[in-house]
Amino acid sequence: MQYLVEDGGHVFAGEAFAEIEVMKMVMSLNVTESGCVHYMKRPGAVLDPGSVVAHLDLDDPSRVQQALLYEDTFTATHGELLEGKKLSQQFQQIRVQLENFLSGYCLPEPVFSVRVKERVNQLMRILKDPSLPLQELQEIISAISGRIPSLVEKQIRKRMASYANNVTSVLCQFPSQQIAIVIDSHAATLNKRADRDVFFMTTQGIVQLVQRYRNGIRGHMRAVLQDLLRRYIHVEANFQQGHYDKCVMLLTKESSKEDMSTVLGIIFSHAQVVQKNQLVIELIDHLHKNEPGLTDDLDNILNELTTLNKAENARVALRARQVLIAAHQPSYELRHNQMESIFLSAVDMYGHEFNPENLQKLIFSETSIYDVLPSFFYHINMLVRMAALEVYVRRSYIAYDLNCIQQHQLRDNLCALEFQFLLPTSHPNRNYRFAGPPIKKNGSSGSMITRVASLSDEFTGYDAGMITPSCQRMGVMAPFDSFQHFVECFDDLLRLIQTVRADSPIGYDDRDSTKSCGSNDSDEPVHIINIAIKTKEEYDDEVFAKEFQEFMSSKAKELNEKEIRRLSILVLYKRQFPKFFTYRSRDKFLEDKIYRHLEPALAFQLEINRMRNFDLTFVPTANHKMHLYFGSAKVGKGQEVTDYRFFVRSIMRHSDLITREASFEFMQNEGERVLLEAMDALEVVFALPMGVKTDCNHIFLNFVPTVTLDPAKIEDSVRSMVMRYGSRLWKLRVTTAELKMTIRLTANGKRIPIRLFLINDSGYYLDISLYKEVSDPNTGQIKFQSYGDGKKGPLDGLMVNTPYVTKDHLQSKRFQAQNHETTYVYDLPEMFRQVSIKHLLNTA
């Protein structure tokens, strides 16, 4: 470059001020207005595209074009009008938009949530359309037509036409293999390598499409979804090693200076992790609900999602684990059909041999059936309805001694079940004094209610006319179509209670029986009512609670007169576990929220009585199978409460009625899923004022199915799980976790009930202790006995019903120190001891 005018010199409009050489050609640079030119580049400089060579001071500044402020309105634009109408074009546009979301280019709320649902639904609809590969291939063929041999094009179009004629056929598959054979066959005829290279370059688009659809439409759908989920993992996996700053430093160290744009892209994408979580969860939910078969194909990528252990990825990891567990369980329809076949065979529906013992499979099964069983309360066959009620009662009261079950019919063919049971032998009110020999029950000829023989009489050998007068409770259970239906039949139900009392054996009175149990109150009620209500609408729990409470308060007097001890209402949804609302006489029929969504007869599985050193408050959660309680330590009058903690408790079952015992893999996945749900529930309540003052929070998991495994395997699995989520557990102030389960050492070995305790009071040392439950030969009570490597745990020799101890002075001081992000001074010696032991072990 060379200048024709001196720096600062004057030029007139149209004159040249410089010359530049481009590819051996000289070009002149002219000015469009008169003025003085000032150079920005030295003569001979090499110019880059867009370089500023000089600037011009105009003789007439008014000649400078000024930007005008736009004061008019913009016309509304509709993105839908810009989208292609062809299926293949829509697919590419939606895919690019979802990829942009995962790159961090997210819209603000609430637009984003709506757009994500729309785009995911559109994407899945397009991916399932069999005409998608046909349209993509037609676009490619149109672009390369004439550049490939006519014979090859003709053969490809022939296979396209054949596929188009059968595109809606269930058996029709996209001919990717046949098209690939056509291309390979022609390439084999080309002798010159240059000709083959040109041919393959021309048909590259077809080859890529054939590869994408080589496993059919389903395989293409799996590949697209896997790519989207992989993009999420590729970004979020970089932020799992520690604090955000540390992760960014690791990213910059691992990347070269030329690759900083990639690092910035990862950081930018991670900044929108909340929005990206919505997209990923929407994809997983759509798969689970509409494409359950694809879950197995995406097993590896879903497992990778479960390894994300940071709090911001917790919802995604939890949902992926839930879907993985559900994929390895039988579907609701299969379980419903299995249960129906059991009921039908038990009631002899088709004239086969009477097999009531089949009901024992449901009663004593370790599987989860309460989401399926209530639907049979409304079966078209009355005998099935009766059998379902009996199975529910026998299963719920399996820890009690049921000694009488009778079936009844109310109006409109409404079934009701009467049952009587003794308290468990471990119950303090259980009394073994008998008033005399068994007494034969008299019939009641004046009753308006028809008594029907119970199925249980067939497989237990129990004579319904023989009752031993002892300390017992009496209950009634009945299903209703709606709450209004229950209100209409309420008086009939109370008359049934009255009939039950009238049918009591001669010389036997409920009040006398209650007195013989050691009760201080001679008028203690003994009757229990369980009501099942079917509903289609999913309302908030408080809506149901308010409606139920208004009714219970209006009927409290009548319930007391009939000596009703407890009334529980089951709200039934299709395909879901029932919701429970319990009302007790001792509380003047106000709801006992401690038992919200918990069958009172099954409360022993949550061991709520072990929290008796605390005043409990029920805390509602989104997952009604997760029971969360806020406990404040019981103290003397006038003393200040300093010990507050959360108790999270859950029961785990498996759903397969065919396989009796659960696998270790199922227990591991289910345990981790429930642990994540427990941490999610704690994080929600930690935002409340009560969460700030809690310490020593406790998680209790009861795994009901029996598992065949080595106890050492449990410790290794649990330890690795805790290490993954250790920082999150410590942030939530969880210092104790307890796992109750039953194992076998061999497939046919004896069942061993064991407990695994994980205690981390100081925050740096995890103490794992394993116990088995054994019977004390002196007292007959169940106690803990250390199990495993010979090390005695702190609970060795204590009874299993030992209550949780409240916080001592040492833990109070430790809590204060930890709140100030420091270590309690008396924990330092133990810290040095642990470090020394670890160092010695590593050296050895």
PDB file of N, CA and C in Angstrom, residues 311 314 678-688 728 731-732:
ATOM      1  N   ALA A 311     -25.737 -30.547  43.757  1.00  0.00           N
ATOM      2  CA  ALA A 311     -27.114 -30.200  44.112  1.00  0.00           C
ATOM      3  C   ALA A 311     -27.891 -29.666  42.911  1.00  0.00           C
ATOM      4  N   ALA A 314     -29.335 -32.484  40.963  1.00  0.00           N
ATOM      5  CA  ALA A 314     -29.981 -33.529  41.762  1.00  0.00           C
ATOM      6  C   ALA A 314     -31.306 -33.983  41.160  1.00  0.00           C
ATOM      7  N   ALA A 678     -34.977 -38.293  49.754  1.00  0.00           N
ATOM      8  CA  ALA A 678     -34.899 -37.797  51.134  1.00  0.00           C
ATOM      9  C   ALA A 678     -34.115 -36.492  51.202  1.00  0.00           C
ATOM     10  N   MET A 679     -33.008 -36.410  50.473  1.00  0.00           N
ATOM     11  CA  MET A 679     -32.221 -35.176  50.465  1.00  0.00           C
ATOM     12  C   MET A 679     -32.991 -34.035  49.801  1.00  0.00           C
ATOM     13  N   ASP A 680     -33.745 -34.359  48.746  1.00  0.00           N
ATOM     14  CA  ASP A 680     -34.575 -33.328  48.116  1.00  0.00           C
ATOM     15  C   ASP A 680     -35.621 -32.795  49.092  1.00  0.00           C
ATOM     16  N   ALA A 681     -36.255 -33.706  49.846  1.00  0.00           N
ATOM     17  CA  ALA A 681     -37.258 -33.277  50.821  1.00  0.00           C
ATOM     18  C   ALA A 681     -36.625 -32.402  51.901  1.00  0.00           C
ATOM     19  N   LEU A 682     -35.411 -32.765  52.329  1.00  0.00           N
ATOM     20  CA  LEU A 682     -34.728 -31.966  53.356  1.00  0.00           C
ATOM     21  C   LEU A 682     -34.341 -30.589  52.819  1.00  0.00           C
ATOM     22  N   GLU A 683     -33.911 -30.528  51.565  1.00  0.00           N
ATOM     23  CA  GLU A 683     -33.526 -29.231  51.004  1.00  0.00           C
ATOM     24  C   GLU A 683     -34.709 -28.273  50.941  1.00  0.00           C
ATOM     25  N   VAL A 684     -35.891 -28.820  50.684  1.00  0.00           N
ATOM     26  CA  VAL A 684     -37.085 -27.974  50.631  1.00  0.00           C
ATOM     27  C   VAL A 684     -37.380 -27.380  52.005  1.00  0.00           C
ATOM     28  N   VAL A 685     -37.346 -28.223  53.045  1.00  0.00           N
ATOM     29  CA  VAL A 685     -37.693 -27.723  54.385  1.00  0.00           C
ATOM     30  C   VAL A 685     -36.558 -26.912  54.990  1.00  0.00           C
ATOM     31  N   PHE A 686     -35.335 -27.066  54.479  1.00  0.00           N
ATOM     32  CA  PHE A 686     -34.236 -26.265  55.004  1.00  0.00           C
ATOM     33  C   PHE A 686     -34.410 -24.792  54.673  1.00  0.00           C
ATOM     34  N   ALA A 687     -35.217 -24.507  53.648  1.00  0.00           N
ATOM     35  CA  ALA A 687     -35.493 -23.117  53.306  1.00  0.00           C
ATOM     36  C   ALA A 687     -36.465 -22.472  54.288  1.00  0.00           C
ATOM     37  N   LEU A 688     -37.145 -23.294  55.108  1.00  0.00           N
ATOM     38  CA  LEU A 688     -38.086 -22.776  56.093  1.00  0.00           C
ATOM     39  C   LEU A 688     -37.347 -22.329  57.343  1.00  0.00           C
ATOM     40  N   ARG A 728     -23.209 -33.116  50.298  1.00  0.00           N
ATOM     41  CA  ARG A 728     -24.612 -32.688  50.335  1.00  0.00           C
ATOM     42  C   ARG A 728     -25.287 -33.124  51.630  1.00  0.00           C
ATOM     43  N   LYS A 731     -24.097 -30.836  54.349  1.00  0.00           N
ATOM     44  CA  LYS A 731     -24.736 -29.526  54.225  1.00  0.00           C
ATOM     45  C   LYS A 731     -26.146 -29.553  54.811  1.00  0.00           C
ATOM     46  N   LEU A 732     -26.822 -30.698  54.691  1.00  0.00           N
ATOM     47  CA  LEU A 732     -28.170 -30.848  55.236  1.00  0.00           C
ATOM     48  C   LEU A 732     -28.156 -31.302  56.691  1.00  0.00           C
TER      49      LEU A 732
END
